[in-house]
Amino acid sequence: MVPLSYYLVLSGILFACGVTGFLIRRNIITIFMSIELMLNGVNLSFVAFAAHWHALSGQVFVFFVMVVAAAEAAVGLAIIIAVYRTRETLNVDRVNLLKL
Amino acid sequence: MLHLVLFLIFGAICVAGAVNLLVQRHPINSALSLIVVMGSLAVEYLLLGAEFVAAVQVIIYAGAIMVLFVFVIMLLNAGKEELTSGSRIALLLGIPGMLVSSVLVAWVLLAHSGTGAVPVGALPGPPKIIGWLLFHDFLLPFEVTSVLILIAIMGAVVLASPPESVQQSKKEG
């Protein structure tokens, strides 16, 4: 028996790590990975609540979150490739002009 | 008791991977520690009885999405990230912010933990029942998802293909 709050604390810590990575990192790929970390934290709380309330729809929602994350990763990484092609940098501080 | 020990071990691995993701300066190291986080999260899902979600986590997240990340890191030859003045301000504000928010969340959840405990295996999530739910209760979202994936594929191809001027110069040259 693992208390539900332990799972929620773990998911909260993961989400906080993701937010921090989003704020402190300057590499656009690492920022993107921090977003994935936040999604994973939310997924854990979804599954924990699904087990707690005996509702399997929580697990179906995790499936949908994963699908959206996959679509987001595909489009986001394509955007990163396009940005790198025009700017020759991955540092978000150097990508500060709308037009070259 | 065994389950609590397993939860604590894999939760610790999970948090260690997440912190390592923040600390490492090279993107490939961050990507590999993110794979560690996702693998240990799959074990946590198994502890909660969510077999389907655990399998999908390993296949889609640790498999497909992270391969995409590693591929892009290698394609762009991403090196160590450089520090700028903006990143120092973010470090000063970000790390205390994370500590405060983690402690706050943990304190609120543990202090008001009248939420009970999750018995292991109380709610098995076998693929059969999940599939039944997907094709009955969640049929419309499921179909919309396929359209979303199609649009994402087309968008990725359009965005990642080189601009027309480059293609034309290659044809002429």
PDB file of C-alpha atoms in Angstrom:
ATOM      1  CA  MET A   1       0.000   0.000   0.000  1.00  0.00           C
ATOM      2  CA  VAL A   2       1.592   3.206  -1.191  1.00  0.00           C
ATOM      3  CA  PRO A   3      -0.264   6.362  -0.116  1.00  0.00           C
ATOM      4  CA  LEU A   4      -1.745   8.348  -2.978  1.00  0.00           C
ATOM      5  CA  SER A   5      -0.037  11.491  -1.719  1.00  0.00           C
ATOM      6  CA  TYR A   6       3.402   9.930  -2.335  1.00  0.00           C
ATOM      7  CA  TYR A   7       2.578   9.522  -5.996  1.00  0.00           C
ATOM      8  CA  LEU A   8       1.279  13.085  -6.151  1.00  0.00           C
ATOM      9  CA  VAL A   9       4.411  14.426  -4.441  1.00  0.00           C
ATOM     10  CA  LEU A  10       6.598  12.579  -6.962  1.00  0.00           C
ATOM     11  CA  SER A  11       4.554  13.971  -9.836  1.00  0.00           C
ATOM     12  CA  GLY A  12       4.741  17.471  -8.321  1.00  0.00           C
ATOM     13  CA  ILE A  13       8.533  17.232  -7.996  1.00  0.00           C
ATOM     14  CA  LEU A  14       8.838  16.098 -11.617  1.00  0.00           C
ATOM     15  CA  PHE A  15       6.624  18.975 -12.759  1.00  0.00           C
ATOM     16  CA  ALA A  16       8.660  21.482 -10.722  1.00  0.00           C
ATOM     17  CA  CYS A  17      11.885  20.119 -12.262  1.00  0.00           C
ATOM     18  CA  GLY A  18      10.339  20.565 -15.697  1.00  0.00           C
ATOM     19  CA  VAL A  19       9.321  24.171 -14.983  1.00  0.00           C
ATOM     20  CA  THR A  20      12.800  24.947 -13.632  1.00  0.00           C
ATOM     21  CA  GLY A  21      14.475  23.397 -16.673  1.00  0.00           C
ATOM     22  CA  PHE A  22      12.202  25.438 -18.904  1.00  0.00           C
ATOM     23  CA  LEU A  23      13.282  28.599 -17.067  1.00  0.00           C
ATOM     24  CA  ILE A  24      17.004  28.096 -16.498  1.00  0.00           C
ATOM     25  CA  ARG A  25      18.183  26.248 -19.597  1.00  0.00           C
ATOM     26  CA  ARG A  26      19.179  28.143 -22.733  1.00  0.00           C
ATOM     27  CA  ASN A  27      19.472  25.257 -25.201  1.00  0.00           C
ATOM     28  CA  ILE A  28      16.211  24.979 -27.138  1.00  0.00           C
ATOM     29  CA  ILE A  29      16.374  21.154 -27.255  1.00  0.00           C
ATOM     30  CA  THR A  30      16.818  20.921 -23.478  1.00  0.00           C
ATOM     31  CA  ILE A  31      13.904  23.313 -22.990  1.00  0.00           C
ATOM     32  CA  PHE A  32      11.838  20.988 -25.151  1.00  0.00           C
ATOM     33  CA  MET A  33      12.885  17.992 -23.034  1.00  0.00           C
ATOM     34  CA  SER A  34      11.793  19.894 -19.905  1.00  0.00           C
ATOM     35  CA  ILE A  35       8.318  20.187 -21.418  1.00  0.00           C
ATOM     36  CA  GLU A  36       8.273  16.398 -21.885  1.00  0.00           C
ATOM     37  CA  LEU A  37       9.278  16.061 -18.232  1.00  0.00           C
ATOM     38  CA  MET A  38       6.285  18.200 -17.177  1.00  0.00           C
ATOM     39  CA  LEU A  39       3.953  16.035 -19.306  1.00  0.00           C
ATOM     40  CA  ASN A  40       5.368  12.917 -17.628  1.00  0.00           C
ATOM     41  CA  GLY A  41       4.713  14.361 -14.181  1.00  0.00           C
ATOM     42  CA  VAL A  42       1.097  15.067 -15.101  1.00  0.00           C
ATOM     43  CA  ASN A  43       0.724  11.538 -16.538  1.00  0.00           C
ATOM     44  CA  LEU A  44       1.843  10.019 -13.235  1.00  0.00           C
ATOM     45  CA  SER A  45      -0.835  11.938 -11.321  1.00  0.00           C
ATOM     46  CA  PHE A  46      -3.421  10.853 -13.917  1.00  0.00           C
ATOM     47  CA  VAL A  47      -2.574   7.180 -13.402  1.00  0.00           C
ATOM     48  CA  ALA A  48      -2.438   7.551  -9.600  1.00  0.00           C
ATOM     49  CA  PHE A  49      -5.896   9.145  -9.516  1.00  0.00           C
ATOM     50  CA  ALA A  50      -7.232   6.533 -11.928  1.00  0.00           C
ATOM     51  CA  ALA A  51      -6.115   3.824  -9.507  1.00  0.00           C
ATOM     52  CA  HIS A  52      -7.476   5.750  -6.539  1.00  0.00           C
ATOM     53  CA  TRP A  53     -10.943   6.448  -7.933  1.00  0.00           C
ATOM     54  CA  HIS A  54     -11.210   3.111  -9.778  1.00  0.00           C
ATOM     55  CA  ALA A  55     -11.834   4.929 -13.039  1.00  0.00           C
ATOM     56  CA  LEU A  56      -9.989   3.581 -16.052  1.00  0.00           C
ATOM     57  CA  SER A  57     -10.688   6.734 -18.069  1.00  0.00           C
ATOM     58  CA  GLY A  58      -7.643   8.264 -16.375  1.00  0.00           C
ATOM     59  CA  GLN A  59      -5.427   5.737 -18.135  1.00  0.00           C
ATOM     60  CA  VAL A  60      -7.137   6.472 -21.455  1.00  0.00           C
ATOM     61  CA  PHE A  61      -6.379  10.154 -20.890  1.00  0.00           C
ATOM     62  CA  VAL A  62      -2.709   9.300 -20.386  1.00  0.00           C
ATOM     63  CA  PHE A  63      -2.827   7.613 -23.782  1.00  0.00           C
ATOM     64  CA  PHE A  64      -4.189  10.801 -25.338  1.00  0.00           C
ATOM     65  CA  VAL A  65      -1.574  12.934 -23.567  1.00  0.00           C
ATOM     66  CA  MET A  66       1.134  10.673 -25.011  1.00  0.00           C
ATOM     67  CA  VAL A  67      -0.304  10.999 -28.521  1.00  0.00           C
ATOM     68  CA  VAL A  68      -0.396  14.779 -28.241  1.00  0.00           C
ATOM     69  CA  ALA A  69       3.175  14.734 -26.875  1.00  0.00           C
ATOM     70  CA  ALA A  70       4.304  12.673 -29.861  1.00  0.00           C
ATOM     71  CA  ALA A  71       2.687  15.108 -32.309  1.00  0.00           C
ATOM     72  CA  GLU A  72       4.171  18.042 -30.393  1.00  0.00           C
ATOM     73  CA  ALA A  73       7.656  16.478 -30.443  1.00  0.00           C
ATOM     74  CA  ALA A  74       7.483  15.879 -34.206  1.00  0.00           C
ATOM     75  CA  VAL A  75       6.382  19.433 -35.032  1.00  0.00           C
ATOM     76  CA  GLY A  76       8.602  21.064 -32.397  1.00  0.00           C
ATOM     77  CA  LEU A  77      11.754  19.292 -33.519  1.00  0.00           C
ATOM     78  CA  ALA A  78      10.975  20.232 -37.129  1.00  0.00           C
ATOM     79  CA  ILE A  79      10.705  23.857 -36.001  1.00  0.00           C
ATOM     80  CA  ILE A  80      14.047  23.521 -34.171  1.00  0.00           C
ATOM     81  CA  ILE A  81      15.660  22.224 -37.382  1.00  0.00           C
ATOM     82  CA  ALA A  82      14.187  25.153 -39.326  1.00  0.00           C
ATOM     83  CA  VAL A  83      15.430  27.650 -36.705  1.00  0.00           C
ATOM     84  CA  TYR A  84      18.913  26.124 -36.742  1.00  0.00           C
ATOM     85  CA  ARG A  85      19.005  26.279 -40.516  1.00  0.00           C
ATOM     86  CA  THR A  86      18.386  30.038 -40.576  1.00  0.00           C
ATOM     87  CA  ARG A  87      20.137  31.141 -37.341  1.00  0.00           C
ATOM     88  CA  GLU A  88      22.958  28.578 -36.963  1.00  0.00           C
ATOM     89  CA  THR A  89      22.397  28.529 -33.196  1.00  0.00           C
ATOM     90  CA  LEU A  90      20.343  26.610 -30.637  1.00  0.00           C
ATOM     91  CA  ASN A  91      20.609  29.262 -27.915  1.00  0.00           C
ATOM     92  CA  VAL A  92      17.224  30.884 -27.321  1.00  0.00           C
ATOM     93  CA  ASP A  93      18.866  34.150 -26.258  1.00  0.00           C
ATOM     94  CA  ARG A  94      20.372  34.474 -29.739  1.00  0.00           C
ATOM     95  CA  VAL A  95      17.015  33.897 -31.438  1.00  0.00           C
ATOM     96  CA  ASN A  96      15.627  37.354 -30.688  1.00  0.00           C
ATOM     97  CA  LEU A  97      14.828  38.801 -34.098  1.00  0.00           C
ATOM     98  CA  LEU A  98      11.643  38.165 -36.047  1.00  0.00           C
ATOM     99  CA  LYS A  99      13.365  38.964 -39.339  1.00  0.00           C
ATOM    100  CA  LEU A 100      16.992  38.385 -40.271  1.00  0.00           C
TER     101      LEU A 100
ATOM    102  CA  MET B   1       5.877  -3.141   2.182  1.00  0.00           C
ATOM    103  CA  LEU B   2       7.712  -4.461  -0.868  1.00  0.00           C
ATOM    104  CA  HIS B   3       5.684  -2.133  -3.034  1.00  0.00           C
ATOM    105  CA  LEU B   4       6.585   0.862  -0.900  1.00  0.00           C
ATOM    106  CA  VAL B   5      10.275  -0.047  -1.155  1.00  0.00           C
ATOM    107  CA  LEU B   6       9.996  -0.435  -4.934  1.00  0.00           C
ATOM    108  CA  PHE B   7       8.127   2.872  -5.167  1.00  0.00           C
ATOM    109  CA  LEU B   8      10.811   4.653  -3.147  1.00  0.00           C
ATOM    110  CA  ILE B   9      13.706   3.148  -5.129  1.00  0.00           C
ATOM    111  CA  PHE B  10      12.266   3.981  -8.534  1.00  0.00           C
ATOM    112  CA  GLY B  11      10.947   7.354  -7.353  1.00  0.00           C
ATOM    113  CA  ALA B  12      14.475   8.234  -6.219  1.00  0.00           C
ATOM    114  CA  ILE B  13      15.883   7.146  -9.606  1.00  0.00           C
ATOM    115  CA  CYS B  14      13.190   9.246 -11.275  1.00  0.00           C
ATOM    116  CA  VAL B  15      13.991  12.416  -9.295  1.00  0.00           C
ATOM    117  CA  ALA B  16      17.741  11.843  -9.727  1.00  0.00           C
ATOM    118  CA  GLY B  17      17.258  11.612 -13.502  1.00  0.00           C
ATOM    119  CA  ALA B  18      15.146  14.778 -13.536  1.00  0.00           C
ATOM    120  CA  VAL B  19      17.751  16.717 -11.526  1.00  0.00           C
ATOM    121  CA  ASN B  20      20.527  15.341 -13.749  1.00  0.00           C
ATOM    122  CA  LEU B  21      18.584  16.619 -16.771  1.00  0.00           C
ATOM    123  CA  LEU B  22      18.743  20.125 -15.285  1.00  0.00           C
ATOM    124  CA  VAL B  23      22.409  19.948 -14.253  1.00  0.00           C
ATOM    125  CA  GLN B  24      24.009  18.527 -17.398  1.00  0.00           C
ATOM    126  CA  ARG B  25      25.267  21.098 -19.872  1.00  0.00           C
ATOM    127  CA  HIS B  26      25.349  18.836 -22.914  1.00  0.00           C
ATOM    128  CA  PRO B  27      21.948  18.054 -24.515  1.00  0.00           C
ATOM    129  CA  ILE B  28      22.776  14.398 -25.206  1.00  0.00           C
ATOM    130  CA  ASN B  29      23.372  13.789 -21.473  1.00  0.00           C
ATOM    131  CA  SER B  30      20.043  15.461 -20.695  1.00  0.00           C
ATOM    132  CA  ALA B  31      18.316  13.251 -23.272  1.00  0.00           C
ATOM    133  CA  LEU B  32      19.768  10.069 -21.776  1.00  0.00           C
ATOM    134  CA  SER B  33      18.742  11.072 -18.240  1.00  0.00           C
ATOM    135  CA  LEU B  34      15.242  11.798 -19.561  1.00  0.00           C
ATOM    136  CA  ILE B  35      15.153   8.191 -20.822  1.00  0.00           C
ATOM    137  CA  VAL B  36      16.056   7.065 -17.272  1.00  0.00           C
ATOM    138  CA  VAL B  37      13.157   9.143 -15.894  1.00  0.00           C
ATOM    139  CA  MET B  38      10.722   7.621 -18.387  1.00  0.00           C
ATOM    140  CA  GLY B  39      11.895   4.065 -17.721  1.00  0.00           C
ATOM    141  CA  SER B  40      11.499   4.398 -13.976  1.00  0.00           C
ATOM    142  CA  LEU B  41       8.099   6.042 -14.476  1.00  0.00           C
ATOM    143  CA  ALA B  42       7.060   2.940 -16.434  1.00  0.00           C
ATOM    144  CA  VAL B  43       7.877   0.875 -13.338  1.00  0.00           C
ATOM    145  CA  GLU B  44       5.750   3.239 -11.216  1.00  0.00           C
ATOM    146  CA  TYR B  45       2.861   2.683 -13.640  1.00  0.00           C
ATOM    147  CA  LEU B  46       3.311  -1.079 -13.276  1.00  0.00           C
ATOM    148  CA  LEU B  47       3.156  -0.668  -9.480  1.00  0.00           C
ATOM    149  CA  LEU B  48      -0.161   1.145  -9.962  1.00  0.00           C
ATOM    150  CA  GLY B  49      -1.430  -1.757 -12.051  1.00  0.00           C
ATOM    151  CA  ALA B  50      -1.480   0.186 -15.306  1.00  0.00           C
ATOM    152  CA  GLU B  51       0.112  -2.411 -17.581  1.00  0.00           C
ATOM    153  CA  PHE B  52      -1.046  -0.829 -20.822  1.00  0.00           C
ATOM    154  CA  VAL B  53       0.201   2.624 -19.864  1.00  0.00           C
ATOM    155  CA  ALA B  54       3.562   1.189 -18.792  1.00  0.00           C
ATOM    156  CA  ALA B  55       4.008  -0.601 -22.120  1.00  0.00           C
ATOM    157  CA  VAL B  56       2.959   2.480 -24.088  1.00  0.00           C
ATOM    158  CA  GLN B  57       5.293   4.637 -21.988  1.00  0.00           C
ATOM    159  CA  VAL B  58       8.263   2.476 -22.934  1.00  0.00           C
ATOM    160  CA  ILE B  59       7.280   2.129 -26.595  1.00  0.00           C
ATOM    161  CA  ILE B  60       6.166   5.689 -27.400  1.00  0.00           C
ATOM    162  CA  TYR B  61       8.049   7.882 -24.918  1.00  0.00           C
ATOM    163  CA  ALA B  62      11.302   6.071 -24.200  1.00  0.00           C
ATOM    164  CA  GLY B  63      11.282   4.588 -27.696  1.00  0.00           C
ATOM    165  CA  ALA B  64       9.868   6.815 -30.397  1.00  0.00           C
ATOM    166  CA  ILE B  65       9.983  10.321 -28.928  1.00  0.00           C
ATOM    167  CA  MET B  66      13.443  10.007 -27.383  1.00  0.00           C
ATOM    168  CA  VAL B  67      14.861   8.509 -30.583  1.00  0.00           C
ATOM    169  CA  LEU B  68      13.537  11.608 -32.332  1.00  0.00           C
ATOM    170  CA  PHE B  69      15.261  13.842 -29.762  1.00  0.00           C
ATOM    171  CA  VAL B  70      18.601  12.007 -29.961  1.00  0.00           C
ATOM    172  CA  PHE B  71      18.379  12.032 -33.744  1.00  0.00           C
ATOM    173  CA  VAL B  72      17.855  15.806 -33.838  1.00  0.00           C
ATOM    174  CA  ILE B  73      20.684  16.386 -31.333  1.00  0.00           C
ATOM    175  CA  MET B  74      23.050  14.388 -33.530  1.00  0.00           C
ATOM    176  CA  LEU B  75      21.734  15.977 -36.743  1.00  0.00           C
ATOM    177  CA  LEU B  76      22.302  19.527 -35.474  1.00  0.00           C
ATOM    178  CA  ASN B  77      25.584  18.568 -33.789  1.00  0.00           C
ATOM    179  CA  ALA B  78      24.448  20.344 -30.613  1.00  0.00           C
ATOM    180  CA  GLY B  79      27.357  21.211 -28.354  1.00  0.00           C
ATOM    181  CA  LYS B  80      27.583  22.486 -24.801  1.00  0.00           C
ATOM    182  CA  GLU B  81      25.228  25.358 -24.152  1.00  0.00           C
ATOM    183  CA  GLU B  82      26.744  28.786 -23.617  1.00  0.00           C
ATOM    184  CA  LEU B  83      25.894  30.944 -20.631  1.00  0.00           C
ATOM    185  CA  THR B  84      24.442  34.380 -21.269  1.00  0.00           C
ATOM    186  CA  SER B  85      23.380  37.131 -18.885  1.00  0.00           C
ATOM    187  CA  GLY B  86      19.762  36.015 -19.176  1.00  0.00           C
ATOM    188  CA  SER B  87      20.639  32.513 -18.009  1.00  0.00           C
ATOM    189  CA  ARG B  88      22.267  33.833 -14.803  1.00  0.00           C
ATOM    190  CA  ILE B  89      19.105  35.739 -13.860  1.00  0.00           C
ATOM    191  CA  ALA B  90      17.075  32.623 -14.650  1.00  0.00           C
ATOM    192  CA  LEU B  91      19.393  30.511 -12.438  1.00  0.00           C
ATOM    193  CA  LEU B  92      19.042  32.982  -9.558  1.00  0.00           C
ATOM    194  CA  LEU B  93      15.246  32.993  -9.778  1.00  0.00           C
ATOM    195  CA  GLY B  94      14.587  29.495 -11.072  1.00  0.00           C
ATOM    196  CA  ILE B  95      16.316  27.238  -8.532  1.00  0.00           C
ATOM    197  CA  PRO B  96      14.812  28.883  -5.404  1.00  0.00           C
ATOM    198  CA  GLY B  97      11.470  28.914  -7.202  1.00  0.00           C
ATOM    199  CA  MET B  98      11.676  25.181  -7.857  1.00  0.00           C
ATOM    200  CA  LEU B  99      12.682  24.400  -4.267  1.00  0.00           C
ATOM    201  CA  VAL B 100       9.890  26.553  -2.830  1.00  0.00           C
ATOM    202  CA  SER B 101       7.240  25.083  -5.119  1.00  0.00           C
ATOM    203  CA  SER B 102       8.365  21.460  -4.539  1.00  0.00           C
ATOM    204  CA  VAL B 103       8.395  21.891  -0.747  1.00  0.00           C
ATOM    205  CA  LEU B 104       5.024  23.653  -0.875  1.00  0.00           C
ATOM    206  CA  VAL B 105       3.415  20.925  -2.978  1.00  0.00           C
ATOM    207  CA  ALA B 106       4.924  18.168  -0.835  1.00  0.00           C
ATOM    208  CA  TRP B 107       3.839  19.885   2.399  1.00  0.00           C
ATOM    209  CA  VAL B 108       0.272  20.483   1.230  1.00  0.00           C
ATOM    210  CA  LEU B 109      -0.135  16.922  -0.040  1.00  0.00           C
ATOM    211  CA  LEU B 110       1.419  15.255   2.996  1.00  0.00           C
ATOM    212  CA  ALA B 111      -0.324  17.506   5.536  1.00  0.00           C
ATOM    213  CA  HIS B 112      -3.752  16.961   3.985  1.00  0.00           C
ATOM    214  CA  SER B 113      -3.241  13.342   3.085  1.00  0.00           C
ATOM    215  CA  GLY B 114      -6.695  12.156   4.001  1.00  0.00           C
ATOM    216  CA  THR B 115      -6.590  10.725   0.517  1.00  0.00           C
ATOM    217  CA  GLY B 116      -6.009   7.138   1.497  1.00  0.00           C
ATOM    218  CA  ALA B 117      -3.635   4.666  -0.066  1.00  0.00           C
ATOM    219  CA  VAL B 118      -3.475   2.979  -3.440  1.00  0.00           C
ATOM    220  CA  PRO B 119      -3.595  -0.786  -3.104  1.00  0.00           C
ATOM    221  CA  VAL B 120      -1.423  -2.442  -5.684  1.00  0.00           C
ATOM    222  CA  GLY B 121      -3.281  -4.319  -8.370  1.00  0.00           C
ATOM    223  CA  ALA B 122      -6.669  -3.039  -7.199  1.00  0.00           C
ATOM    224  CA  LEU B 123      -7.357  -1.630 -10.625  1.00  0.00           C
ATOM    225  CA  PRO B 124      -5.669  -3.643 -13.328  1.00  0.00           C
ATOM    226  CA  GLY B 125      -5.481  -1.763 -16.605  1.00  0.00           C
ATOM    227  CA  PRO B 126      -5.217  -4.619 -19.106  1.00  0.00           C
ATOM    228  CA  PRO B 127      -5.050  -3.638 -22.782  1.00  0.00           C
ATOM    229  CA  LYS B 128      -8.387  -5.370 -23.431  1.00  0.00           C
ATOM    230  CA  ILE B 129     -10.436  -3.046 -21.226  1.00  0.00           C
ATOM    231  CA  ILE B 130      -8.482   0.044 -22.287  1.00  0.00           C
ATOM    232  CA  GLY B 131      -9.107  -0.880 -25.916  1.00  0.00           C
ATOM    233  CA  TRP B 132     -12.812  -1.363 -25.221  1.00  0.00           C
ATOM    234  CA  LEU B 133     -12.948   2.099 -23.608  1.00  0.00           C
ATOM    235  CA  LEU B 134     -11.042   3.658 -26.511  1.00  0.00           C
ATOM    236  CA  PHE B 135     -13.426   2.287 -29.129  1.00  0.00           C
ATOM    237  CA  HIS B 136     -16.660   2.893 -27.221  1.00  0.00           C
ATOM    238  CA  ASP B 137     -16.598   5.795 -24.764  1.00  0.00           C
ATOM    239  CA  PHE B 138     -13.687   7.647 -26.349  1.00  0.00           C
ATOM    240  CA  LEU B 139     -14.305   6.838 -30.016  1.00  0.00           C
ATOM    241  CA  LEU B 140     -14.597  10.458 -31.195  1.00  0.00           C
ATOM    242  CA  PRO B 141     -11.424  11.701 -29.421  1.00  0.00           C
ATOM    243  CA  PHE B 142      -9.610   8.626 -30.751  1.00  0.00           C
ATOM    244  CA  GLU B 143     -10.572   9.415 -34.332  1.00  0.00           C
ATOM    245  CA  VAL B 144      -9.712  13.106 -33.885  1.00  0.00           C
ATOM    246  CA  THR B 145      -6.316  11.953 -32.632  1.00  0.00           C
ATOM    247  CA  SER B 146      -5.611  10.225 -35.929  1.00  0.00           C
ATOM    248  CA  VAL B 147      -6.325  13.497 -37.776  1.00  0.00           C
ATOM    249  CA  LEU B 148      -3.978  15.288 -35.350  1.00  0.00           C
ATOM    250  CA  ILE B 149      -1.193  12.797 -36.044  1.00  0.00           C
ATOM    251  CA  LEU B 150      -1.693  13.177 -39.800  1.00  0.00           C
ATOM    252  CA  ILE B 151      -1.476  16.984 -39.526  1.00  0.00           C
ATOM    253  CA  ALA B 152       1.619  16.670 -37.302  1.00  0.00           C
ATOM    254  CA  ILE B 153       3.358  14.433 -39.847  1.00  0.00           C
ATOM    255  CA  MET B 154       2.595  16.813 -42.705  1.00  0.00           C
ATOM    256  CA  GLY B 155       3.629  19.833 -40.630  1.00  0.00           C
ATOM    257  CA  ALA B 156       6.921  18.206 -39.651  1.00  0.00           C
ATOM    258  CA  VAL B 157       7.715  17.365 -43.273  1.00  0.00           C
ATOM    259  CA  VAL B 158       6.873  20.889 -44.468  1.00  0.00           C
ATOM    260  CA  LEU B 159       8.802  22.616 -41.665  1.00  0.00           C
ATOM    261  CA  ALA B 160      11.906  20.434 -41.827  1.00  0.00           C
ATOM    262  CA  SER B 161      12.291  20.400 -45.607  1.00  0.00           C
ATOM    263  CA  PRO B 162      14.804  22.985 -46.882  1.00  0.00           C
ATOM    264  CA  PRO B 163      13.424  26.273 -48.258  1.00  0.00           C
ATOM    265  CA  GLU B 164      12.588  26.438 -51.976  1.00  0.00           C
ATOM    266  CA  SER B 165      15.528  28.672 -52.900  1.00  0.00           C
ATOM    267  CA  VAL B 166      17.973  26.035 -51.620  1.00  0.00           C
ATOM    268  CA  GLN B 167      16.177  23.274 -53.504  1.00  0.00           C
ATOM    269  CA  GLN B 168      16.217  25.274 -56.751  1.00  0.00           C
ATOM    270  CA  SER B 169      19.905  26.116 -56.499  1.00  0.00           C
ATOM    271  CA  LYS B 170      20.630  22.411 -55.941  1.00  0.00           C
ATOM    272  CA  LYS B 171      18.660  21.512 -59.085  1.00  0.00           C
ATOM    273  CA  GLU B 172      20.460  24.126 -61.165  1.00  0.00           C
ATOM    274  CA  GLY B 173      23.876  23.330 -59.752  1.00  0.00           C
TER     275      GLY B 173
END
